[in-house]
Structures are given as structure tokens and as C-alpha cells.
XYZ file of N, CA and C in Angstrom:
711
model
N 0.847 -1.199 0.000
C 0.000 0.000 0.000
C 0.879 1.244 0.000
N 0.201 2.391 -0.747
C 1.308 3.429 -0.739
C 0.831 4.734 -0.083
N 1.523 5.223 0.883
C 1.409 6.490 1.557
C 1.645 7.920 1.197
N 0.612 8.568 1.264
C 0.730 9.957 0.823
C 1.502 10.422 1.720
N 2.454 11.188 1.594
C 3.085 12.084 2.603
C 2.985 13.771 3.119
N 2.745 14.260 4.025
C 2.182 15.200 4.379
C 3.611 16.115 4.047
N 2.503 17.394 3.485
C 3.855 18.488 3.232
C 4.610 19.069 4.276
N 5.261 18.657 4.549
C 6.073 18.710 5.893
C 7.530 19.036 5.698
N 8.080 20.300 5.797
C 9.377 20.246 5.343
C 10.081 19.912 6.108
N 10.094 20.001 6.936
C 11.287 19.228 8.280
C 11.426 18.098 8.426
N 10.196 16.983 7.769
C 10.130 15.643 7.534
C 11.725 15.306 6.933
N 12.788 15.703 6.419
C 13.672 15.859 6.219
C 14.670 16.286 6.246
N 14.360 17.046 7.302
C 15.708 17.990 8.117
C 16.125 19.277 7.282
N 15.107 19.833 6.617
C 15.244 20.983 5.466
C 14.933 22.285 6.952
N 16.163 22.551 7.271
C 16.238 23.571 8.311
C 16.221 24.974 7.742
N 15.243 25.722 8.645
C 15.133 27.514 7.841
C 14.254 27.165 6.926
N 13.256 25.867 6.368
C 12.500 26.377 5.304
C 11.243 26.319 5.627
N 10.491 27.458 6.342
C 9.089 27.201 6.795
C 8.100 27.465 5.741
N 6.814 26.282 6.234
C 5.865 26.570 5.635
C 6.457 26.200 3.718
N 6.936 25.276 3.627
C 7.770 24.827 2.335
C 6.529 23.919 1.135
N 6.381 24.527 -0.087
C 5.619 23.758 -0.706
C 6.152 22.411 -1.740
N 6.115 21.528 -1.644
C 6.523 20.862 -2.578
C 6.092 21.127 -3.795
N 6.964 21.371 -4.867
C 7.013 21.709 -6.496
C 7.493 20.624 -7.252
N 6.747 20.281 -7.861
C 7.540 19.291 -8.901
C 7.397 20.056 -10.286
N 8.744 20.060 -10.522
C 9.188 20.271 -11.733
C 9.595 19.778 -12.437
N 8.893 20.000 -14.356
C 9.323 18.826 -15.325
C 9.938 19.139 -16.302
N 10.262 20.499 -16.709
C 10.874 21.536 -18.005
C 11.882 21.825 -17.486
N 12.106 23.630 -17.601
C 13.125 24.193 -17.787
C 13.239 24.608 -16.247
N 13.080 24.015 -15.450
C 13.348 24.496 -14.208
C 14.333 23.441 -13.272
N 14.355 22.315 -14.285
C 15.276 20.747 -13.823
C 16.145 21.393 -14.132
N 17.178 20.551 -13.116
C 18.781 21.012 -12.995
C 19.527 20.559 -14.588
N 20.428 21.865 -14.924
C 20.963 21.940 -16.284
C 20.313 22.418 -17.265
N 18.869 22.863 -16.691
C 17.939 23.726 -17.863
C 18.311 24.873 -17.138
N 17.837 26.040 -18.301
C 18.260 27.522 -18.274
C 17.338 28.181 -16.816
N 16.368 27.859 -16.739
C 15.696 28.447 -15.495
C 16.050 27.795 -14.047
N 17.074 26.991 -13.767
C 17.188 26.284 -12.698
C 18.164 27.295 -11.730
N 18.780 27.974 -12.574
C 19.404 28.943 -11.799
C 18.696 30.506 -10.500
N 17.412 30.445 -10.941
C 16.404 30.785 -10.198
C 15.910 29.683 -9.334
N 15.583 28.728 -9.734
C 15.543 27.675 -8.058
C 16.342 27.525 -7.321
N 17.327 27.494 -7.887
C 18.738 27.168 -6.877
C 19.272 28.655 -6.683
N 18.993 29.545 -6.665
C 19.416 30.898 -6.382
C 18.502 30.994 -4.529
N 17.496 30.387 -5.015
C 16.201 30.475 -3.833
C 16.278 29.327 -2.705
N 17.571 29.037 -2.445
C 17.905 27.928 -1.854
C 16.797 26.405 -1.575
N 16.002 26.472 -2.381
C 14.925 25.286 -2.328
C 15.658 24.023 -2.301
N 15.318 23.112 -1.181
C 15.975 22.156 -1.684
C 16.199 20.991 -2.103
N 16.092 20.103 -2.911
C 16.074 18.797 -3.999
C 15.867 17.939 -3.329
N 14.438 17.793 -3.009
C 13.783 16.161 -2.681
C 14.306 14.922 -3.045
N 14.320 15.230 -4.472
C 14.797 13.921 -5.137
C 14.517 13.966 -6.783
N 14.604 13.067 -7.783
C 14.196 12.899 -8.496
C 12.676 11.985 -8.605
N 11.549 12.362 -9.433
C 10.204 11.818 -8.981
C 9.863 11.833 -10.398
N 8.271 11.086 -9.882
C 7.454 11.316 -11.890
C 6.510 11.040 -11.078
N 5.231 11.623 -11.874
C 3.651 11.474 -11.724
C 3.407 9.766 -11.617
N 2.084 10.175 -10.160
C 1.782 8.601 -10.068
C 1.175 7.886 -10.812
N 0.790 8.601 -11.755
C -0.642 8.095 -12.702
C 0.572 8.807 -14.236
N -0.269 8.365 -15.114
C 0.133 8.598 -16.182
C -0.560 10.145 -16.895
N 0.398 11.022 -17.396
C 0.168 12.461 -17.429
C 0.262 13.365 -18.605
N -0.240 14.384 -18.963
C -0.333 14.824 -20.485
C 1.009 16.099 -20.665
N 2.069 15.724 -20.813
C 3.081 16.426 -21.343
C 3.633 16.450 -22.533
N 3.388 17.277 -23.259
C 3.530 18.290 -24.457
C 4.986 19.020 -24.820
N 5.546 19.212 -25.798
C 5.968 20.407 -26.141
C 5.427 21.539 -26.938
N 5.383 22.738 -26.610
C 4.603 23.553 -27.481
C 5.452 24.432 -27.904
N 4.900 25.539 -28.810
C 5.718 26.241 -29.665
C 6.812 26.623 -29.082
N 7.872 27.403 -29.713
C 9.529 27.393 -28.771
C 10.094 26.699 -28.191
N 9.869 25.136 -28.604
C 10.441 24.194 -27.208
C 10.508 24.741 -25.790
N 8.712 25.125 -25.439
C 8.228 25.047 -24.188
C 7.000 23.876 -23.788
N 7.811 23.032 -22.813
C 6.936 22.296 -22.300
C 5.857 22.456 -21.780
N 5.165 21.867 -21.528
C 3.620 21.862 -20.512
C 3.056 20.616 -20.413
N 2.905 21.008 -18.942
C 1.893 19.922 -18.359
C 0.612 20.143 -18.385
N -0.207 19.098 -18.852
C -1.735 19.641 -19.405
C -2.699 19.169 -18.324
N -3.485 20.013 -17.519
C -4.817 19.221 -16.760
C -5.412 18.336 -18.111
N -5.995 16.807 -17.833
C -6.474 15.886 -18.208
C -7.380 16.415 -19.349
N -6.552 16.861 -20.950
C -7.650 16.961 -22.101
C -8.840 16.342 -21.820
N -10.121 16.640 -22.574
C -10.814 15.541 -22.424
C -10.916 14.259 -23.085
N -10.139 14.632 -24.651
C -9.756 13.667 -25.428
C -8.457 12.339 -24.472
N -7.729 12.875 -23.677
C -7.144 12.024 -23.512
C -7.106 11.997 -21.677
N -5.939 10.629 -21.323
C -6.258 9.883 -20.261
C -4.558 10.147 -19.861
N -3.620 10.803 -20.981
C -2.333 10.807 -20.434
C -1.537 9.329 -21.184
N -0.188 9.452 -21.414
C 0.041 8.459 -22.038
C 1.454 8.022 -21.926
N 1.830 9.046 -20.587
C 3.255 8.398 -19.812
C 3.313 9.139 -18.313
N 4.178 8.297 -17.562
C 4.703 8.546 -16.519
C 5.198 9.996 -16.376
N 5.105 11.319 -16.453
C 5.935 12.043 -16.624
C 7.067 12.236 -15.625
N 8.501 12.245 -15.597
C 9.628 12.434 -15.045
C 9.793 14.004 -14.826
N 10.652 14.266 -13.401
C 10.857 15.675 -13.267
C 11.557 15.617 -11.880
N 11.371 16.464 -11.162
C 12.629 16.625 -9.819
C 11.357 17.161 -8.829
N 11.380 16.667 -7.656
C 10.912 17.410 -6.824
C 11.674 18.234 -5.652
N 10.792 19.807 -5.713
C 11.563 20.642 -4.276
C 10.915 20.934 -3.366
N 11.342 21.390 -1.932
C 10.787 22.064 -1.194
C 10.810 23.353 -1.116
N 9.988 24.371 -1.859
C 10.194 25.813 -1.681
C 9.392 26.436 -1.305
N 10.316 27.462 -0.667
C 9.764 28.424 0.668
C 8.197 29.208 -0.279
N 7.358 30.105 0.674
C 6.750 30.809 0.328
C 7.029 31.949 -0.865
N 8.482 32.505 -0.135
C 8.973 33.815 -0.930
C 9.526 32.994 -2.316
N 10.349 32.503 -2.224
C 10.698 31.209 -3.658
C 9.415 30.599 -4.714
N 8.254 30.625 -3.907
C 6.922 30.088 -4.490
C 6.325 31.571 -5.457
N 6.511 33.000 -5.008
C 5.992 33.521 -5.396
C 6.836 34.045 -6.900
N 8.514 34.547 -6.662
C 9.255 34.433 -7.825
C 9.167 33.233 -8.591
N 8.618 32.268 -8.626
C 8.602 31.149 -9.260
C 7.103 31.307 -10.242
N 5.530 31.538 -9.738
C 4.715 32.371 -10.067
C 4.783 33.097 -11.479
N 6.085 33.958 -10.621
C 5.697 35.053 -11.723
C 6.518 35.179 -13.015
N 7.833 33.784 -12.641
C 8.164 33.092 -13.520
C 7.484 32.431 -14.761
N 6.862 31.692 -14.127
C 5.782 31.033 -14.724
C 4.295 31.593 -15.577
N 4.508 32.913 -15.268
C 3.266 34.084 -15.730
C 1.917 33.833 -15.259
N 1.524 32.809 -13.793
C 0.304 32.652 -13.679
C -0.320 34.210 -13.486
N 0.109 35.256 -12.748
C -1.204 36.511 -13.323
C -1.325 36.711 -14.553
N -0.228 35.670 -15.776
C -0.651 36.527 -16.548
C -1.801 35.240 -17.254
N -2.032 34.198 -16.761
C -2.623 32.968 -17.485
C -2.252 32.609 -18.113
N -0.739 32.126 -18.254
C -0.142 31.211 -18.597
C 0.041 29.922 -18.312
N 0.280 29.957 -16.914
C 0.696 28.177 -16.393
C -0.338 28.958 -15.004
N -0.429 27.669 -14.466
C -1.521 28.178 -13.418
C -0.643 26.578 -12.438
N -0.937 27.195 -10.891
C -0.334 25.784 -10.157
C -1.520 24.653 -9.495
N -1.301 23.328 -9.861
C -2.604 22.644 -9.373
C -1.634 21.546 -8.740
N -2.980 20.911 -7.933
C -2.411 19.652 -7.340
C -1.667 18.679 -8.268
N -0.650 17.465 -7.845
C -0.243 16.764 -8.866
C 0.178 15.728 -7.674
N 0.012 14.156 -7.681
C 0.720 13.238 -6.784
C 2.020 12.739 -7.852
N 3.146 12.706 -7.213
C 4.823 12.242 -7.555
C 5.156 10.847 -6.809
N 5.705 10.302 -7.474
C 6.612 8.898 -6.644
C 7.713 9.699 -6.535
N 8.679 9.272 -5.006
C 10.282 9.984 -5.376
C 10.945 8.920 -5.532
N 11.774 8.935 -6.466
C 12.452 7.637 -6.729
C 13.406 7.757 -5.799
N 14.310 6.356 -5.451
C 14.639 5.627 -4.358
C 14.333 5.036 -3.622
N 14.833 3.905 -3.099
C 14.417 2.634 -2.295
C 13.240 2.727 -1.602
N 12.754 3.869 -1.112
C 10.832 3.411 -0.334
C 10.221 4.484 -1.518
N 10.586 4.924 -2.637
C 9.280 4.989 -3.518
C 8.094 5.864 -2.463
N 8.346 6.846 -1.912
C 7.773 7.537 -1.400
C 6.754 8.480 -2.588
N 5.213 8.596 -2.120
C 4.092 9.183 -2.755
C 3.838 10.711 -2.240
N 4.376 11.564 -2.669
C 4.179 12.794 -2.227
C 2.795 13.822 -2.634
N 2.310 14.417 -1.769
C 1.195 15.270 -2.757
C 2.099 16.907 -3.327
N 2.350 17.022 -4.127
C 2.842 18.334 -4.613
C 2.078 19.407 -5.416
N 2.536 20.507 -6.164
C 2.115 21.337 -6.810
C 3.409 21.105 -7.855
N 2.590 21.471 -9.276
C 3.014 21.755 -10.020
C 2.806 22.589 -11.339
N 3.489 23.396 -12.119
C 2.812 24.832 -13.455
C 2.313 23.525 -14.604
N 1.182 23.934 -14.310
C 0.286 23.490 -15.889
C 0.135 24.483 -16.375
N -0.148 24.189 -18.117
C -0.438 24.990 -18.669
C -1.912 25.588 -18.394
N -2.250 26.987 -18.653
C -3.667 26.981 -17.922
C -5.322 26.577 -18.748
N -5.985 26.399 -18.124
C -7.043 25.661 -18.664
C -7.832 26.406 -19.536
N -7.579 27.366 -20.570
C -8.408 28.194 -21.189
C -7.691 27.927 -22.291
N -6.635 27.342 -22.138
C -6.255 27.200 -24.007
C -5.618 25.292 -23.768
N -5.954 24.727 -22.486
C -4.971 23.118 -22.720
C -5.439 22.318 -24.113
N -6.973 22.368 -24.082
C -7.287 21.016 -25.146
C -6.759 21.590 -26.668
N -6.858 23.455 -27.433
C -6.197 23.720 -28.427
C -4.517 23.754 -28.220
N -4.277 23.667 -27.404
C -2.255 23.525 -27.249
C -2.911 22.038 -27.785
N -3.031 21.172 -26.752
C -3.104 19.697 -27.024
C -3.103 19.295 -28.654
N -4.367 19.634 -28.816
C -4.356 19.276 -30.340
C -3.577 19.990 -31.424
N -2.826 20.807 -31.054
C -2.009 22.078 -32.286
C -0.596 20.911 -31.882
N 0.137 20.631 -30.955
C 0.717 19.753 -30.634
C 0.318 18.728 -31.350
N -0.805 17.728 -31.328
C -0.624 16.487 -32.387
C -1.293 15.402 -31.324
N -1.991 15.611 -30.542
C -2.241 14.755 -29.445
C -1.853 14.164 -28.498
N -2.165 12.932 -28.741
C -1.973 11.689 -27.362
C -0.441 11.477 -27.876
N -0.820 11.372 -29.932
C 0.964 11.047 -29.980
C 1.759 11.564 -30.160
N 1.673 13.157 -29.586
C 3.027 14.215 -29.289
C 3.102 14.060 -27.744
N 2.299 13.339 -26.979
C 2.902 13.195 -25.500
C 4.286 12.663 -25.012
N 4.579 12.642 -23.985
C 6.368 12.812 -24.300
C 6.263 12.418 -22.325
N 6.913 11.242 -22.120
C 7.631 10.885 -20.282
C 8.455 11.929 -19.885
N 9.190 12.337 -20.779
C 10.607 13.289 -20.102
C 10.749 14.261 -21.012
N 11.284 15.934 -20.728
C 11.968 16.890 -21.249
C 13.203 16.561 -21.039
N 13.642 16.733 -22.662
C 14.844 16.531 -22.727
C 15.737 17.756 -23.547
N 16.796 18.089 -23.131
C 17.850 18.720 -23.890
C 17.508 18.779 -25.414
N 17.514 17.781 -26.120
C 16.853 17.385 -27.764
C 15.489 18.199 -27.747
N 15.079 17.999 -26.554
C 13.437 18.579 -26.716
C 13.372 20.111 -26.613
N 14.734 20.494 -25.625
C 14.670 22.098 -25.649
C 15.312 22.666 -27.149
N 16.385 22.139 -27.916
C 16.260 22.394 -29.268
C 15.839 22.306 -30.333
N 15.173 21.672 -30.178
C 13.993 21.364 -31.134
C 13.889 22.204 -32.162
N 14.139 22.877 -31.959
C 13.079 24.541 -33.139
C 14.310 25.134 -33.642
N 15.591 25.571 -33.499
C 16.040 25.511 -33.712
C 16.724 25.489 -35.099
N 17.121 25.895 -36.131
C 17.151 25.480 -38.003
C 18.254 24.648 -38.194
N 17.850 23.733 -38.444
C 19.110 22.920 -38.299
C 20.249 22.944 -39.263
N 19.774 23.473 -40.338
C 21.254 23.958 -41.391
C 22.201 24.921 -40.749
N 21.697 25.880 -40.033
C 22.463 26.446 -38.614
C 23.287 25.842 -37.597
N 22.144 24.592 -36.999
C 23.210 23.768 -36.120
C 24.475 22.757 -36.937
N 24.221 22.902 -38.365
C 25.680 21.919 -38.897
C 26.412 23.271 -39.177
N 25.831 24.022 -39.412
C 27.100 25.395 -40.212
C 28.176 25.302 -38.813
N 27.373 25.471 -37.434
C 28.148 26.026 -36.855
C 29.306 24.480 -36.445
N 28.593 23.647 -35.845
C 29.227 22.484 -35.882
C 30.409 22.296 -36.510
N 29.720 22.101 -38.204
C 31.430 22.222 -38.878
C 32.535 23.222 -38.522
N 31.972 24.501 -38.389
C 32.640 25.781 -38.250
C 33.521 25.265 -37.411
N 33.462 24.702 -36.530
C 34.231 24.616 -34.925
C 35.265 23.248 -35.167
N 34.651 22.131 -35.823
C 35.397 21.326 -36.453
C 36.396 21.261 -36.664
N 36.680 22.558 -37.987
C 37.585 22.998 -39.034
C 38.249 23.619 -38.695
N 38.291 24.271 -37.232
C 39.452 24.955 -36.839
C 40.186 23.785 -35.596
N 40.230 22.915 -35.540
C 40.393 21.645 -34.425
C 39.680 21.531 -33.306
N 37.888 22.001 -33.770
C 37.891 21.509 -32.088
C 36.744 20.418 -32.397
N 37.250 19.522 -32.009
C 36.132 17.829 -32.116
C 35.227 18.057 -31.957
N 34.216 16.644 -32.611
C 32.785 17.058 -32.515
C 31.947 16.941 -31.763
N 33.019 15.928 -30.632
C 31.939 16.293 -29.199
C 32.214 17.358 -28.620
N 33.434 18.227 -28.594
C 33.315 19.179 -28.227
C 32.483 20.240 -28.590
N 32.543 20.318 -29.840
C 31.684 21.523 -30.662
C 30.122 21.485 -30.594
N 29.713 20.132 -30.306
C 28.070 19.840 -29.703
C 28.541 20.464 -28.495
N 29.549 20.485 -27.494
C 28.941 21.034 -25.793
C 28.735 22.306 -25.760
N 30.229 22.810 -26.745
C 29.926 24.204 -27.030
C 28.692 24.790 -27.819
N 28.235 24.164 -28.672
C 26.799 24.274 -29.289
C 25.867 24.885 -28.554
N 25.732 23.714 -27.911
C 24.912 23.745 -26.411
C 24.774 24.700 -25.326
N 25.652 25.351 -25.346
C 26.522 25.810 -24.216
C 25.438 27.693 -25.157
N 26.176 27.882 -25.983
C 25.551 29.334 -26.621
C 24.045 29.220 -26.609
N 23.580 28.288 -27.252
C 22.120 28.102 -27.164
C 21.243 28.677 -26.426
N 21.807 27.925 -24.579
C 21.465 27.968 -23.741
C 20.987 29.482 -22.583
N 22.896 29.910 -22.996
C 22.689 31.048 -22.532
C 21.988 31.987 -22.874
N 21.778 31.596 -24.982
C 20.997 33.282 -25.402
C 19.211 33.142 -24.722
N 19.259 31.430 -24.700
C 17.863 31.070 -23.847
C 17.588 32.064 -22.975
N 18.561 32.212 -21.935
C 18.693 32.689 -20.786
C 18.538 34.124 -20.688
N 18.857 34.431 -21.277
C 19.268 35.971 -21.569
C 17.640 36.441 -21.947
N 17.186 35.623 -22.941
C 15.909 35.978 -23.646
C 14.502 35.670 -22.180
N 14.746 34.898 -21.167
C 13.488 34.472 -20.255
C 14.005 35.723 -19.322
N 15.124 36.075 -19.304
C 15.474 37.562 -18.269
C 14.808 38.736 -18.512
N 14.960 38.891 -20.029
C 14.552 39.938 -20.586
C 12.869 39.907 -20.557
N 12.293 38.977 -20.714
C 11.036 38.851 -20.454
C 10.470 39.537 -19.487
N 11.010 38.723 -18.609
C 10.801 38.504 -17.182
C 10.721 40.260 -16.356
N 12.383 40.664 -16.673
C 11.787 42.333 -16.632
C 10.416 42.904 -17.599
N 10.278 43.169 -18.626
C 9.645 43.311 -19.292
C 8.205 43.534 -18.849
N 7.730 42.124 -18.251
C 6.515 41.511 -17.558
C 6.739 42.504 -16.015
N 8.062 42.582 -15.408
C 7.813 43.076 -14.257
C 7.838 44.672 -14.673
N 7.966 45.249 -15.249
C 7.880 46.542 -15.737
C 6.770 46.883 -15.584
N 5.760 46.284 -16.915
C 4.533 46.779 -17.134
C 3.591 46.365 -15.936
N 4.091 45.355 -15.032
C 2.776 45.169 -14.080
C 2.910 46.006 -13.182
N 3.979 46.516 -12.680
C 4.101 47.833 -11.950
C 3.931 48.869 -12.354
N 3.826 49.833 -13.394
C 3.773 51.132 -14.111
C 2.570 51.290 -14.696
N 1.764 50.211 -15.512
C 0.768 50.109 -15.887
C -0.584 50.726 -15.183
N -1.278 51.297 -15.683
C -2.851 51.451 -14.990
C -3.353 49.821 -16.033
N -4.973 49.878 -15.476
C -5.452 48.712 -15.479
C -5.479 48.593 -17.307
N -6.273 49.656 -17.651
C -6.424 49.977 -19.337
C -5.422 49.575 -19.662
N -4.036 50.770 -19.716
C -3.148 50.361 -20.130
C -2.655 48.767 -20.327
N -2.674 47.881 -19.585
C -2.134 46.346 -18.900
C -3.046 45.629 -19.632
N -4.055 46.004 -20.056
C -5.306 45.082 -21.039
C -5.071 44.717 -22.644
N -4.782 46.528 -23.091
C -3.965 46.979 -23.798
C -2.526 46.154 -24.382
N -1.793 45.999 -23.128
C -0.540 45.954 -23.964
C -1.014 43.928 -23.820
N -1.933 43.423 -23.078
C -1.976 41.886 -22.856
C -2.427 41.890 -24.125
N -3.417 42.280 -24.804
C -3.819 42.032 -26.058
C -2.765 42.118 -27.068
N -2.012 43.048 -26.889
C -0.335 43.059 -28.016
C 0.161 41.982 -27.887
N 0.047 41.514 -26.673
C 1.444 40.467 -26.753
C 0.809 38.798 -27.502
N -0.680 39.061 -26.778
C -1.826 37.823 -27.834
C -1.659 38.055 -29.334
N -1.611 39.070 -29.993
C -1.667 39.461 -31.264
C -0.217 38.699 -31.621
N 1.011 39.512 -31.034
C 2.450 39.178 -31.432
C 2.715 37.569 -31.314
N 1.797 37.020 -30.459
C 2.153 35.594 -30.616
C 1.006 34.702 -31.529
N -0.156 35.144 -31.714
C -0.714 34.411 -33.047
C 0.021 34.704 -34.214
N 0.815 36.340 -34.215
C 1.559 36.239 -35.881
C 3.006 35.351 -35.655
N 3.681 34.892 -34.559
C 4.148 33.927 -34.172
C 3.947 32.299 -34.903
N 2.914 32.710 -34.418
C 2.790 31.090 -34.207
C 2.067 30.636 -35.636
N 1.068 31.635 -36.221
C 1.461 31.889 -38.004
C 2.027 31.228 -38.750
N 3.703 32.352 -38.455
C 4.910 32.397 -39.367
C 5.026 30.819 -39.092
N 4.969 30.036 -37.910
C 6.003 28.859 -37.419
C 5.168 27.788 -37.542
């Protein structure tokens, strides 16, 4: 029989972290993705590695951004999804939020049960960013369905989009002056990542700009720009 475990951060000797929510995370917030440097900036700290107890609807959607989908109605989920679980504080919960753009209805946080892997297979109840429920079943199906569902985000999955006559130009490029080709994939990797990085920063101010300066009009206003700029987005792609 398997035991739910109560959110309890001290259940583990996680000292200084009161009132701690468990997060499971399955994208870009796992260690070695570009946003992990904001969890681990927020001293949260690494439960373990885990995956959904039940089988779960994870997607990639446009930009090689993942999402976790509340239960389409078309579908039932069609893998285990894999991800990391943390314990983070209140103040860590809310930069994480606004990471995630739930004021703006983007990902919204709902219940989710995790196994943590290792020897007792412990059943945790957590939270985790779904995508939010006003656009899951058209992501779902613009995605490709049950058979674009996906167990794990992977590295491959964050480049995805990417042009790939680009990723050999540069490849060779690096080649041809002696540097091997596993090297020239880390380094690949390595630029990718950061302009990733650079680009969710810039956002991120961006978003914190206008929600502070904004009157309400204004903030309606510019939400509708940014809906517009991403249907001619998603258009072009």
C-alpha cells in the first residue's frame, strides 16, 4: 500500500524552510535547464528525483516550451511524466509564479501526486505549473495529441526549433578549426542555452515593468499586443 506524505518540510531535516511547498518540476526548471538557476538561487531544496503517479499529459509547445496539461478531455495521459521534486519556501513560491506568468494565465499551479524515486518509492502530494485551462485542449491538439505526449523533457526537446542547417554550419565551423565534434556539440549547447537565458530575463523584466507602471487599461492593452504578437508567431512557425 502506498502512503501519501504530508507536506512537511522538516520531515527531512530541510532547516530555515518554513511553511515549504513541494514543487515538482518537469521543463526548464530541472537542474541543467536555463531556469534552474532561479531555483537554486532560492535555496529550495532537492527532494529527489520523482514522476507522476498516474500517467500524465506532457507536451511540447511552440519554442520548445513544455507543458503539463490538466487531463484533455480527449485524452487519459500516455506516460509517466519524469521531473525533480523541491521544497520551496513561500517567498521562492511567489518568484517562481511570476516566472511562470500565472497573473498573466499562462501556467496556473494545481495539485499533482509524484513517486520519489529511491528505495521506499515515497508518494508525495505536490504542486506543479500546468499549462492553464483556457487554451490546454487547443495547445493539445495544435501539438498532435496523445501522440506528441512525451515521459521526459529533454535537452533534444529544448532544441527542437532551432534550423538545423544552422546547427551543422556552426558544428562544422568549430570542427575545421580543431575543435572535435563532441566538443563543438557542448559548445553548441553551451551558446544556445545562454541566449535562452538571456531571452526568459529579458522577459521577465519586461513583464515586471509593465505590471508595476501600468494602470489597469493600459495592462489590457498591452496583454492584447502580446496575444496578437504571438498568433503572428505562431502563423509564421
Amino acid at each position: 500500500m502506498a502512503f501519501i506524505l504530508p507536506l512537511s518540510p522538516h520531515r527531512r531535516g530541510w532547516a530555515g524552510v518554513e511553511a515549504a511547498t513541494m514543487v515538482f518540476v518537469y521543463g526548464t526548471l530541472k537542474r541543467g535547464f536555463p531556469n534552474h538557476p532561479l531555483l537554486a538561487a532560492s535555496g529550495s531544496p532537492l527532494v529527489g528525483a520523482a514522476s507522476t503517479a498516474t500517467p500524465a499529459s506532457l507536451v511540447v509547445g511552440p519554442y520548445s516550451v513544455p507543458f503539463l496539461l490538466p487531463r484533455p478531455s480527449s485524452s487519459s495521459g500516455s506516460h509517466l511524466v519524469s521531473g525533480e521534486l523541491y521544497a520551496v519556501s513561500p517567498r521562492a513560491l511567489v518568484d517562481l509564479d511570476a516566472l511562470e506568468g500565472t497573473h498573466l494565465g499562462v501556467y496556473e499551479r494545481r495539485k499533482v501526486t509524484v513517486v520519489v524515486e529511491g528505495g521506499s518509492g515515497e508518494v508525495v502530494e505536490a504542486e506543479a505549473y500546468f499549462a492553464h485551462t483556457s487554451y490546454t485542449e487547443a495547445l493539445w491538439l495544435r501539438c498532435g495529441g496523445e501522440a506528441a505526449e512525451i515521459g521526459e523533457y529533454t535537452m533534444e526537446h529544448a532544441a527542437k526549433d532551432l534550423d538545423p542547417q544552422l546547427q551543422v554550419a556552426l558544428k562544422g565551423y568549430l570542427v575545421a578549426r580543431g575543435v572535435n565534434s563532441k566538443l563543438a556539440s557542448s559548445l553548441h549547447h553551451h551558446l544556445v542555452e545562454k541566449e535562452r537565458w538571456q531571452y526568459m530575463n529579458w522577459l521577465k523584466t519586461l513583464v515586471d515593468m509593465f505590471s508595476h507602471h501600468l494602470v489597469e487599461k493600459e495592462r489590457w492593452q498591452y496583454m492584447n499586443w502580446l496575444k496578437t504578437l504571438e498568433d503572428m508567431f505562431s502563423k509564421d512557425h
